[in-house]
PDB file of C-alpha atoms in Angstrom:
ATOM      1  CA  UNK L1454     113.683  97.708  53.934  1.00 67.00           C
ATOM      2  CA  UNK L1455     115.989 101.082  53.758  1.00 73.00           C
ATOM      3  CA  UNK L1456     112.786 103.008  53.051  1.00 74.00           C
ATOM      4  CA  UNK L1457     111.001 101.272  55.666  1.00 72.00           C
ATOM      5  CA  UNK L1458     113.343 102.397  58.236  1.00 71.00           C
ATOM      6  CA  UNK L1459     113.249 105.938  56.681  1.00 73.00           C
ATOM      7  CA  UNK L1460     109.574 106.167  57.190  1.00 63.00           C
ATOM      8  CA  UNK L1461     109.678 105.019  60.305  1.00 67.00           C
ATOM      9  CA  UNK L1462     112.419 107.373  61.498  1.00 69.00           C
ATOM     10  CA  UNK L1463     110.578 110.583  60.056  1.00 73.00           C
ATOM     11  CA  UNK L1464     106.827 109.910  60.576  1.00 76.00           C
ATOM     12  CA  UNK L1465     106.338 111.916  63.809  1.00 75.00           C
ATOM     13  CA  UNK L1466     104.858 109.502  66.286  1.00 79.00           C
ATOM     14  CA  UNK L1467     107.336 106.265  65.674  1.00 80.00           C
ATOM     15  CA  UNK L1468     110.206 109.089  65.236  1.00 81.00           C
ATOM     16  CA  UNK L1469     109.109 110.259  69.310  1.00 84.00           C
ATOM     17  CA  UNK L1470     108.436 107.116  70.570  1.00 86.00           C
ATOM     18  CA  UNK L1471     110.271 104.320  69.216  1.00 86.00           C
ATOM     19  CA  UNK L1472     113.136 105.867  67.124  1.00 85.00           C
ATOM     20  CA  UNK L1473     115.014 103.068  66.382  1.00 85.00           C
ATOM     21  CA  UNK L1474     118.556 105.073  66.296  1.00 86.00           C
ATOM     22  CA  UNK L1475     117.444 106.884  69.465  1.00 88.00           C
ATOM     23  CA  UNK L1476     117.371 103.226  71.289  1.00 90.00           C
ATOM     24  CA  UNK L1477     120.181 101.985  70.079  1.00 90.00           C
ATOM     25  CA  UNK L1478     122.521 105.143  71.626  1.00 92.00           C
ATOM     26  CA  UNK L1479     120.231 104.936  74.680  1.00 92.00           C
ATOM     27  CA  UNK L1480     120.313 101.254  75.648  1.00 94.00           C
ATOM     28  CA  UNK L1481     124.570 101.349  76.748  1.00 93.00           C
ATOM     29  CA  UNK L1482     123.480 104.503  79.318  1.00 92.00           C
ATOM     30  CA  UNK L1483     120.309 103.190  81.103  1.00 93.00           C
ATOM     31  CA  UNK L1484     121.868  99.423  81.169  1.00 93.00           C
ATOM     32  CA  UNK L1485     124.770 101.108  83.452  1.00 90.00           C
ATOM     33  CA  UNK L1486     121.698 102.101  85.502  1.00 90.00           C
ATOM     34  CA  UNK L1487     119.868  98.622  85.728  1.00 93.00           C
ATOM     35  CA  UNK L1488     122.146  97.313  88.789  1.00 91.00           C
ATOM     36  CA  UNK L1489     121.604 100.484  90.051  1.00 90.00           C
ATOM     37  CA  UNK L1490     117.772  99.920  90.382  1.00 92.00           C
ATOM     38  CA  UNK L1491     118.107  96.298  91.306  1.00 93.00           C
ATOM     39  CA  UNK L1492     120.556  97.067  94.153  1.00 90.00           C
ATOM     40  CA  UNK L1493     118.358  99.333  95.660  1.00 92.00           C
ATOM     41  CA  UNK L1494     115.054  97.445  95.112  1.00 93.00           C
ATOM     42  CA  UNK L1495     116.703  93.984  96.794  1.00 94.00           C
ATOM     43  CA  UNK L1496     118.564  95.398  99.670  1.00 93.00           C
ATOM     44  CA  UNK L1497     115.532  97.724 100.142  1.00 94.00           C
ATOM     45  CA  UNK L1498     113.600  93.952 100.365  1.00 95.00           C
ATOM     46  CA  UNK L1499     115.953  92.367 102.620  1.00 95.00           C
ATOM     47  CA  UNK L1500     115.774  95.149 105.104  1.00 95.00           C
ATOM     48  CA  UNK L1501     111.975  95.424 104.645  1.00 95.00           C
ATOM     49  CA  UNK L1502     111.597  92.001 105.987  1.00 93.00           C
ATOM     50  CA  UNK L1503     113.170  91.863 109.534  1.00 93.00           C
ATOM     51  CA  UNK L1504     111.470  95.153 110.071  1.00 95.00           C
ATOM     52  CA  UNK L1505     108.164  93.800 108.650  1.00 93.00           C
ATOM     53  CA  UNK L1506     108.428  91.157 110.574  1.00 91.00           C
ATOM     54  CA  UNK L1507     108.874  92.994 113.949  1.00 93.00           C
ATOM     55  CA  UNK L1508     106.180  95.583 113.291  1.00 94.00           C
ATOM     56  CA  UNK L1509     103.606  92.145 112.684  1.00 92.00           C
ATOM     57  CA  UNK L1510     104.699  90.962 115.985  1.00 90.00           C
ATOM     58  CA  UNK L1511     104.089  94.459 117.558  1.00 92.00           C
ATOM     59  CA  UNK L1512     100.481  94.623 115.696  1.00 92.00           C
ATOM     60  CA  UNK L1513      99.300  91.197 116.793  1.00 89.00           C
ATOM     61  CA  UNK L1514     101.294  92.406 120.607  1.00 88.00           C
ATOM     62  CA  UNK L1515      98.581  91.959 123.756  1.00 87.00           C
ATOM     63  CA  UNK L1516     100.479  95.100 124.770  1.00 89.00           C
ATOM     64  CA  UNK L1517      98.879  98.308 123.801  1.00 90.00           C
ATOM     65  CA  UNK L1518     102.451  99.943 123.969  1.00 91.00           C
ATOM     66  CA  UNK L1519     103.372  97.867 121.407  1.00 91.00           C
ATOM     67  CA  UNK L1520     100.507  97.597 119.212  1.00 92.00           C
ATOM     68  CA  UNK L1521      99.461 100.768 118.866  1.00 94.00           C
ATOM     69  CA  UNK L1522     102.729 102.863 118.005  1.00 94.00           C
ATOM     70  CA  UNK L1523     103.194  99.831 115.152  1.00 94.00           C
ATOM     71  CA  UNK L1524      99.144 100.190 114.072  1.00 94.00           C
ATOM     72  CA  UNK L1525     100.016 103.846 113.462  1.00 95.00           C
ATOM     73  CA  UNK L1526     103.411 103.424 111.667  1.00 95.00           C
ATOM     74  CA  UNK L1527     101.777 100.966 109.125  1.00 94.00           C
ATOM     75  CA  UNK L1528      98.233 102.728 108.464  1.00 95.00           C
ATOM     76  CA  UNK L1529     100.620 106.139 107.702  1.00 94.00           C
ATOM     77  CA  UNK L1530     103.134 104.358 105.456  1.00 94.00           C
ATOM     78  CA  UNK L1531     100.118 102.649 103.604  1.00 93.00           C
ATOM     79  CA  UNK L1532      98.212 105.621 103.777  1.00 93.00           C
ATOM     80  CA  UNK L1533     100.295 107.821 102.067  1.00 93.00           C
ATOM     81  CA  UNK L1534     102.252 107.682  98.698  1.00 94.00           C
ATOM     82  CA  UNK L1535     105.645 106.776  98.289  1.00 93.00           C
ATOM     83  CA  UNK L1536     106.386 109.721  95.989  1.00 92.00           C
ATOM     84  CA  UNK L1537     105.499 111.972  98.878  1.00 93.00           C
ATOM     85  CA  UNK L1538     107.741 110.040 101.595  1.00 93.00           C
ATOM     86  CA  UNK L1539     110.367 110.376  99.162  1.00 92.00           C
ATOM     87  CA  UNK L1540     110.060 113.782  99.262  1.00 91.00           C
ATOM     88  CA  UNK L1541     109.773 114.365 103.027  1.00 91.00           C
ATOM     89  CA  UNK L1542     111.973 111.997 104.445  1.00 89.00           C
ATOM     90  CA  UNK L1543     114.978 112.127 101.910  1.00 87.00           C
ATOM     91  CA  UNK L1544     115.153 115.476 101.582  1.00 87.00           C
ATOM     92  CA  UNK L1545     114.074 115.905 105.611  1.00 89.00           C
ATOM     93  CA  UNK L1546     116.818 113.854 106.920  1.00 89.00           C
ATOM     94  CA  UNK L1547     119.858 116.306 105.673  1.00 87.00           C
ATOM     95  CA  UNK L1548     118.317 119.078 107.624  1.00 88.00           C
ATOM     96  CA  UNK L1549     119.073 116.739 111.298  1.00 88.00           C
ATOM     97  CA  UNK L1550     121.640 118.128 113.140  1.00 89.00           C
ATOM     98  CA  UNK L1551     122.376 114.955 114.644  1.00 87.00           C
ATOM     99  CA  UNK L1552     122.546 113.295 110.590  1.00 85.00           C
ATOM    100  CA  UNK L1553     124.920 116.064 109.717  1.00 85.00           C
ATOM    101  CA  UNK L1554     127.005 115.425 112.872  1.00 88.00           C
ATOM    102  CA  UNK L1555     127.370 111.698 111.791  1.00 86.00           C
ATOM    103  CA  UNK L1556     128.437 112.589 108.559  1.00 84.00           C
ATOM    104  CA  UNK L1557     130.361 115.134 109.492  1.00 85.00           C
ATOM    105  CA  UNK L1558     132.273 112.312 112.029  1.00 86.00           C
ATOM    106  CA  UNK L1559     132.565 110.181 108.841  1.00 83.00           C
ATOM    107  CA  UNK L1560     133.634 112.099 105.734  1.00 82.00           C
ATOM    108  CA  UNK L1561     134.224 108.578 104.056  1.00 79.00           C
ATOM    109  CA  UNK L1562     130.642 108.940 103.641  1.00 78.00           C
ATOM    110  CA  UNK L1563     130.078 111.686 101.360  1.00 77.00           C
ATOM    111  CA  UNK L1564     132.814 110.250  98.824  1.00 74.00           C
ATOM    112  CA  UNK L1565     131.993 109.575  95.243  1.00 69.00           C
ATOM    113  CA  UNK L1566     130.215 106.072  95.536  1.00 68.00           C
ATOM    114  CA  UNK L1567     128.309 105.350  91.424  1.00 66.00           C
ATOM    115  CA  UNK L1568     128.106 107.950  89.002  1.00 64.00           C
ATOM    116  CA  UNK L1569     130.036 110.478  91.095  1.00 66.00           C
ATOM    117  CA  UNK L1570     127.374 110.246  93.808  1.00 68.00           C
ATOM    118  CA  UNK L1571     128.311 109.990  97.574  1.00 73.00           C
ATOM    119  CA  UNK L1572     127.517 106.946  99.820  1.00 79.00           C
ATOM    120  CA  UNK L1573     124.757 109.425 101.894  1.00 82.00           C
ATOM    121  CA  UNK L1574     122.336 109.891  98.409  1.00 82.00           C
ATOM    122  CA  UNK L1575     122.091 106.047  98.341  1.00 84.00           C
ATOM    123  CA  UNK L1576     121.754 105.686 102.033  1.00 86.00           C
ATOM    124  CA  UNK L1577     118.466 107.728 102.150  1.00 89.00           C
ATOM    125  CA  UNK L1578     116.904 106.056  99.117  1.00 90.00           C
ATOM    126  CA  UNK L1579     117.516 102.898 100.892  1.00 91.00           C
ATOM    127  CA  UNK L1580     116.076 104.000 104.028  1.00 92.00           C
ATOM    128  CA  UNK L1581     113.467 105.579 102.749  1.00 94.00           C
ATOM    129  CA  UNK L1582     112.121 102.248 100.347  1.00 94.00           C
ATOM    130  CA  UNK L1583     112.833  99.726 103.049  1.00 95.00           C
ATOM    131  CA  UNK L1584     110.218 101.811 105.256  1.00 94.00           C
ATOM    132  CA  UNK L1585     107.772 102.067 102.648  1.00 95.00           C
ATOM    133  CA  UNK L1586     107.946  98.343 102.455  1.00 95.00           C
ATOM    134  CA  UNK L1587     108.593  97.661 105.640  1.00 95.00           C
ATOM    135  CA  UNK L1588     104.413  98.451 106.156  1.00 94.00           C
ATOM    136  CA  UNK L1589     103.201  96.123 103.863  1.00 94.00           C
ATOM    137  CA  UNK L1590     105.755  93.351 104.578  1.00 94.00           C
ATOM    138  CA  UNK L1591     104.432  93.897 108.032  1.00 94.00           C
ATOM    139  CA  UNK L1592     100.583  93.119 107.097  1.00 92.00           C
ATOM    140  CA  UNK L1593     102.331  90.218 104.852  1.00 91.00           C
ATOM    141  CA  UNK L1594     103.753  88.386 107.813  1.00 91.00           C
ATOM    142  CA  UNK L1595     100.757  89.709 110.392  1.00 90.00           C
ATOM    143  CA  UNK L1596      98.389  87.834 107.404  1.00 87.00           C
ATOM    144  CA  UNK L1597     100.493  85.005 106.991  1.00 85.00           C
ATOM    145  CA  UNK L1598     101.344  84.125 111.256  1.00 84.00           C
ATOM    146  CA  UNK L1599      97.439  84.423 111.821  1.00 82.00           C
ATOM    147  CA  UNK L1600      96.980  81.806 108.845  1.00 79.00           C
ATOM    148  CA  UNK L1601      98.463  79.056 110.746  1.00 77.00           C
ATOM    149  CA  UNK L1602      96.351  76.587 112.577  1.00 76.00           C
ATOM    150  CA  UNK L1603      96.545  77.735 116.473  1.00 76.00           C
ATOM    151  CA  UNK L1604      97.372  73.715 116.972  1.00 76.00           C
ATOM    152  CA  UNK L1605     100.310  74.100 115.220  1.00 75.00           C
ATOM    153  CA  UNK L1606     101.526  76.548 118.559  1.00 74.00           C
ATOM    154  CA  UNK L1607      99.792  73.815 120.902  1.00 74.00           C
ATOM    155  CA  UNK L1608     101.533  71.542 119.376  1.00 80.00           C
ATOM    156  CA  UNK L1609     105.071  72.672 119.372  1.00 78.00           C
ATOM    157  CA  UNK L1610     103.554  73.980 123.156  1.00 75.00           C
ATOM    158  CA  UNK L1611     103.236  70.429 123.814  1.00 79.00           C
ATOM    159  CA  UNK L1612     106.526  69.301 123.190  1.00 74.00           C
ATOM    160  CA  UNK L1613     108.467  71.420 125.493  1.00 76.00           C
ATOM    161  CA  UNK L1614     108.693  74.468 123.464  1.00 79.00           C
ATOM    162  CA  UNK L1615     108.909  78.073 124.267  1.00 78.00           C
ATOM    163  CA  UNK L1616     106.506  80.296 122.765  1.00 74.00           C
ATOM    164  CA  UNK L1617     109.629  82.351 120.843  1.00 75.00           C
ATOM    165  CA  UNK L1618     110.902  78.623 120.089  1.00 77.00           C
ATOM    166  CA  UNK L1619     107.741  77.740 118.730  1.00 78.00           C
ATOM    167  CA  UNK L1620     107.465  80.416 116.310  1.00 77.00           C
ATOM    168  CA  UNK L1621     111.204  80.419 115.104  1.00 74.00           C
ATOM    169  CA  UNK L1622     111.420  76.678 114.499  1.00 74.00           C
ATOM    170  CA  UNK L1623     107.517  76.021 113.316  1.00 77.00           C
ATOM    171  CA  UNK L1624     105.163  79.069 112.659  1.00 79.00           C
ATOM    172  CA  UNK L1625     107.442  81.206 110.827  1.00 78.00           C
ATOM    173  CA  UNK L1626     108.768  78.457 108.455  1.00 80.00           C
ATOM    174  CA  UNK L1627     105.067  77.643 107.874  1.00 79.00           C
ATOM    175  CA  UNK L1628     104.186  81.027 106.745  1.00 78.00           C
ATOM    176  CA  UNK L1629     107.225  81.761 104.720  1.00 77.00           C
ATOM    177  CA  UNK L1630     106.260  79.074 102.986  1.00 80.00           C
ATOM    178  CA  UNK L1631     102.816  80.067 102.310  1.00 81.00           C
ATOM    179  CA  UNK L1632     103.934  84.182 101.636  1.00 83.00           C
ATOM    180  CA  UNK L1633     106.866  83.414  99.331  1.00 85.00           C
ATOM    181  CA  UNK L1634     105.063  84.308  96.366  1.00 87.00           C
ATOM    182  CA  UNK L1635     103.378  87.303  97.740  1.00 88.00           C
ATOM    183  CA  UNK L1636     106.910  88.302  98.961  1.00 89.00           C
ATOM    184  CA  UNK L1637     108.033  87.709  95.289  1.00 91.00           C
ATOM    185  CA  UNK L1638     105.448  90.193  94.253  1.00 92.00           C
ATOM    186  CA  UNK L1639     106.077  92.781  96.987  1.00 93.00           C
ATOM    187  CA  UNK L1640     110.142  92.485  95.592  1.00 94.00           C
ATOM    188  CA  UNK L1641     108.533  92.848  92.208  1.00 94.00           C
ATOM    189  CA  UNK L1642     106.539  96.293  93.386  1.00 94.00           C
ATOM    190  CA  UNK L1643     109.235  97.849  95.243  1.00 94.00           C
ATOM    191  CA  UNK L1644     112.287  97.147  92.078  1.00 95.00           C
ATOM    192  CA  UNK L1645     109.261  99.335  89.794  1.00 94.00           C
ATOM    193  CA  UNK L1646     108.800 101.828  92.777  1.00 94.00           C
ATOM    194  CA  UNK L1647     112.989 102.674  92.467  1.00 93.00           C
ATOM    195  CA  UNK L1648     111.406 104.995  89.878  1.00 93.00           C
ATOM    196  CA  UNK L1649     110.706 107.519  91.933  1.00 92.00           C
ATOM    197  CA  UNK L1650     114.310 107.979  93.243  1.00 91.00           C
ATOM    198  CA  UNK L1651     114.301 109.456  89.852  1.00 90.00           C
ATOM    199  CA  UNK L1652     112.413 112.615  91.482  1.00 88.00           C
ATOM    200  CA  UNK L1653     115.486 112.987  94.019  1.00 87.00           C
ATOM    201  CA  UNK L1654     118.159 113.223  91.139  1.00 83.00           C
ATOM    202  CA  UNK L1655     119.370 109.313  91.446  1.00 87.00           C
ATOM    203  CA  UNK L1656     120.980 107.632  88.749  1.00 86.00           C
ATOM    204  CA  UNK L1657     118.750 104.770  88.643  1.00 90.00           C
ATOM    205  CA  UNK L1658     116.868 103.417  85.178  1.00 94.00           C
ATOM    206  CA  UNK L1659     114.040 105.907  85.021  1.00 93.00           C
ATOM    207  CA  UNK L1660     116.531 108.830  85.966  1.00 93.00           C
ATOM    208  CA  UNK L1661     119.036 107.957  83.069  1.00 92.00           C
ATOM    209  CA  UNK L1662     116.213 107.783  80.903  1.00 93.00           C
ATOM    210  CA  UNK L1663     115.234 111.253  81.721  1.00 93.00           C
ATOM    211  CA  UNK L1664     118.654 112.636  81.069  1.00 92.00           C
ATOM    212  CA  UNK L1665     118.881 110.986  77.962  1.00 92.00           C
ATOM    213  CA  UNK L1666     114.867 112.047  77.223  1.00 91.00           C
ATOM    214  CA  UNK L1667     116.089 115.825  77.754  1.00 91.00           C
ATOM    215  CA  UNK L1668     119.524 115.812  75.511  1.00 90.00           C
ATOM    216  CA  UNK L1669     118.038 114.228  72.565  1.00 86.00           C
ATOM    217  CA  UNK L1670     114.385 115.684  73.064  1.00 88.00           C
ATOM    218  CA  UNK L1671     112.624 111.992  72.244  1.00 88.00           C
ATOM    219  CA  UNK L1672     110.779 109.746  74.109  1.00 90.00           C
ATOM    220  CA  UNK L1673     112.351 106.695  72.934  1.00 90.00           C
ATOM    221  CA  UNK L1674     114.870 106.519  75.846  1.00 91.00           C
ATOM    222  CA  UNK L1675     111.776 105.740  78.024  1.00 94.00           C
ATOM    223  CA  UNK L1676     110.639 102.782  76.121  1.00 93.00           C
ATOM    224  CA  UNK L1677     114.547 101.287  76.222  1.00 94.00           C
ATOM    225  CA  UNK L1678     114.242 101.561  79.829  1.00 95.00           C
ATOM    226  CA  UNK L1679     110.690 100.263  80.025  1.00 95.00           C
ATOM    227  CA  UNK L1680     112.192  96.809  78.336  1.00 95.00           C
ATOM    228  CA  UNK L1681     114.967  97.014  81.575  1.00 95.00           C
ATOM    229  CA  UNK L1682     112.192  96.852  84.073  1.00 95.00           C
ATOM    230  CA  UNK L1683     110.438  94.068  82.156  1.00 95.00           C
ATOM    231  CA  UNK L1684     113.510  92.251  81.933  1.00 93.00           C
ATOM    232  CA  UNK L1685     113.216  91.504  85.553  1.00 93.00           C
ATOM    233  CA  UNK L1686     109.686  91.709  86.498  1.00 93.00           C
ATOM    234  CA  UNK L1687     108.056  89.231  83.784  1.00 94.00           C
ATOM    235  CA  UNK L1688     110.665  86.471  84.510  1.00 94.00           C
ATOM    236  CA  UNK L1689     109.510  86.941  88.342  1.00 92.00           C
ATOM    237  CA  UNK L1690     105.803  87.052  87.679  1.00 90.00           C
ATOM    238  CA  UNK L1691     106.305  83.530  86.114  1.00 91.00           C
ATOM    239  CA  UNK L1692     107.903  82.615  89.252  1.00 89.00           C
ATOM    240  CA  UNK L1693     105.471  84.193  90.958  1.00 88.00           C
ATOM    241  CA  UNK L1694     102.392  82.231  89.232  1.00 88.00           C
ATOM    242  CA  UNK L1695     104.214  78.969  89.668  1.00 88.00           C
ATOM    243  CA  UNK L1696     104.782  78.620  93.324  1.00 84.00           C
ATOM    244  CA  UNK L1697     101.142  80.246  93.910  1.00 82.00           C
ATOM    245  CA  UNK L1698      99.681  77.103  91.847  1.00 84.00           C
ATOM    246  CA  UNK L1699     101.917  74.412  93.676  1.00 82.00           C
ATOM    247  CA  UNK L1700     100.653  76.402  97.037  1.00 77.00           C
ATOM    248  CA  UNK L1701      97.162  75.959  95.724  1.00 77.00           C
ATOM    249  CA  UNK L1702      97.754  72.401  95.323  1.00 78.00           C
ATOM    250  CA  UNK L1703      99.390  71.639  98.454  1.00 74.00           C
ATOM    251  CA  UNK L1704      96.434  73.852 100.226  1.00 67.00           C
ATOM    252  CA  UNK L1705      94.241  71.085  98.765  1.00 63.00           C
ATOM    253  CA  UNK L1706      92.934  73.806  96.182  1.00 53.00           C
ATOM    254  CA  UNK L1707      92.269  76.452  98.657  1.00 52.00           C
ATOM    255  CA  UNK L1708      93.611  79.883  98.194  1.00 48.00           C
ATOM    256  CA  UNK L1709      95.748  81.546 101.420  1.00 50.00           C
ATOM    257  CA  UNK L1710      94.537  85.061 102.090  1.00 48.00           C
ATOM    258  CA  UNK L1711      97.004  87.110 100.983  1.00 53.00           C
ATOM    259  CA  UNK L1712      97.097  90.970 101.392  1.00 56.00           C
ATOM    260  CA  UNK L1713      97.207  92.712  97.870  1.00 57.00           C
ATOM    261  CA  UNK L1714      99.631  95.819  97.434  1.00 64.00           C
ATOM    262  CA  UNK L1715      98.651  98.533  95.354  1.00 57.00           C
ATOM    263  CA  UNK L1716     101.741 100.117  93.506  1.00 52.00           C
ATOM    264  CA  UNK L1717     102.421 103.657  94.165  1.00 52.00           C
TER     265      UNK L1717
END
């Protein structure tokens, strides 16, 4: 076994990739990282969805006021990577007088928050992914609303309701219903997107993994931190496979159209 290991820690390519005693020192430093990456990806999520949700209203809006300024947002945000909105917008938004004013007016704010970073570095990553998502949650819920029977509105109509009544108490619970699992899977995309914060300097998994990568010149940190993403996203695919079968089933075997998101 001893020479085993030995091989496997000199021969060049399991020595890069998977060195055993590389992993071992690296898994400690990129698990302080995981909640790091989780925070962002879920509060990221749970701001994505009100604003999705008013941008599908906007879209499917009579009103070209309202329709077209939201058309516009979404086809840009889709249109264009994440990587590069990173770029632009979290390293654009410093450079606002009226940003630096605010923090300026709160110096709370630039106070070491996790790893000696201040509460503005996390603010912009979380702005920045919740608008990202914010798109496709938008063509999520736009997807999901049209979905629903139009007697389902008559309906509720029929009994007195408003029209904001009818879709708060029995069109919306509908299509949550019916996008839960695609809005598992657009959670899933957007915790593996927190990568890119890596590009902006935070300390998330694939940044810590970097460091690490750089000190000990191996690649092995990588794969430890490849195993942290897993450790989430498999576990949620299940999930994920599950309730799209029992939706099948309660569909009566037909499939909902559900808008696919490509990960950036």
């Amino acid at each position: 076994m001893e020479a085993l290991i030995q091989w496997w820690e000199t021969n060049p390519l399991t020595r890069i990739f998977f060195s055993f005693d590389v992993m071992e020192r690296a898994v400690p430093i990129i698990a302080e990282a995981f909640p790091v990456s989780v925070t962002f990806g879920l509060i990221s999520f749970l701001i994505a969805i009100p604003w999705g949700l008013a941008l599908a209203f906007m879209k499917m809006s009579k009103s070209r006021l309202f329709r077209w300024p939201a058309t516009v947002f979404v086809d840009i945000v889709r249109g264009t990577p994440l990587f590069m909105q990173v770029m632009v917008i979290y390293l654009g938004i410093p450079l606002i007088p009226e940003y630096q004013e605010f923090v300026r007016a709160n110096p709370f704010l630039k106070e070491p928050f996790l790893f000696g970073v201040d509460y503005t570095v996390y603010m912009r990553g979380l702005f920045v992914l919740s608008l990202n998502s914010s798109a496709y949650m938008a063509e999520i819920f736009r997807a999901g609303i049209q979905s629903i029977h139009k007697g389902q509105m008559e309906a509720a109509r029929s009994l007195g309701m408003t029209i904001p009544k009818a879709m708060i108490f029995v069109i919306i619970p509908q299509t949550v219903r019916r996008l839960l699992p695609t809005m598992m899977n657009e959670f899933i995309l957007l915790f593996k997107d927190t990568a890119l914060l890596a590009a902006v300097g935070i300390n998330e998994i694939t940044q810590r993994a970097r460091q690490f990568a750089a000190v000990e010149f191996n690649m092995s940190a990588y794969v430890v931190a490849a195993v942290f993403y897993l450790l989430l996203t498999i576990p949620l695919g299940r999930v994920v496979a599950v309730l799209e079968e029992r939706l099948e089933r309660s569909e009566g075997g037909r499939s909902v159209g559900r808008p696919k998101r490509e990960s950036t």
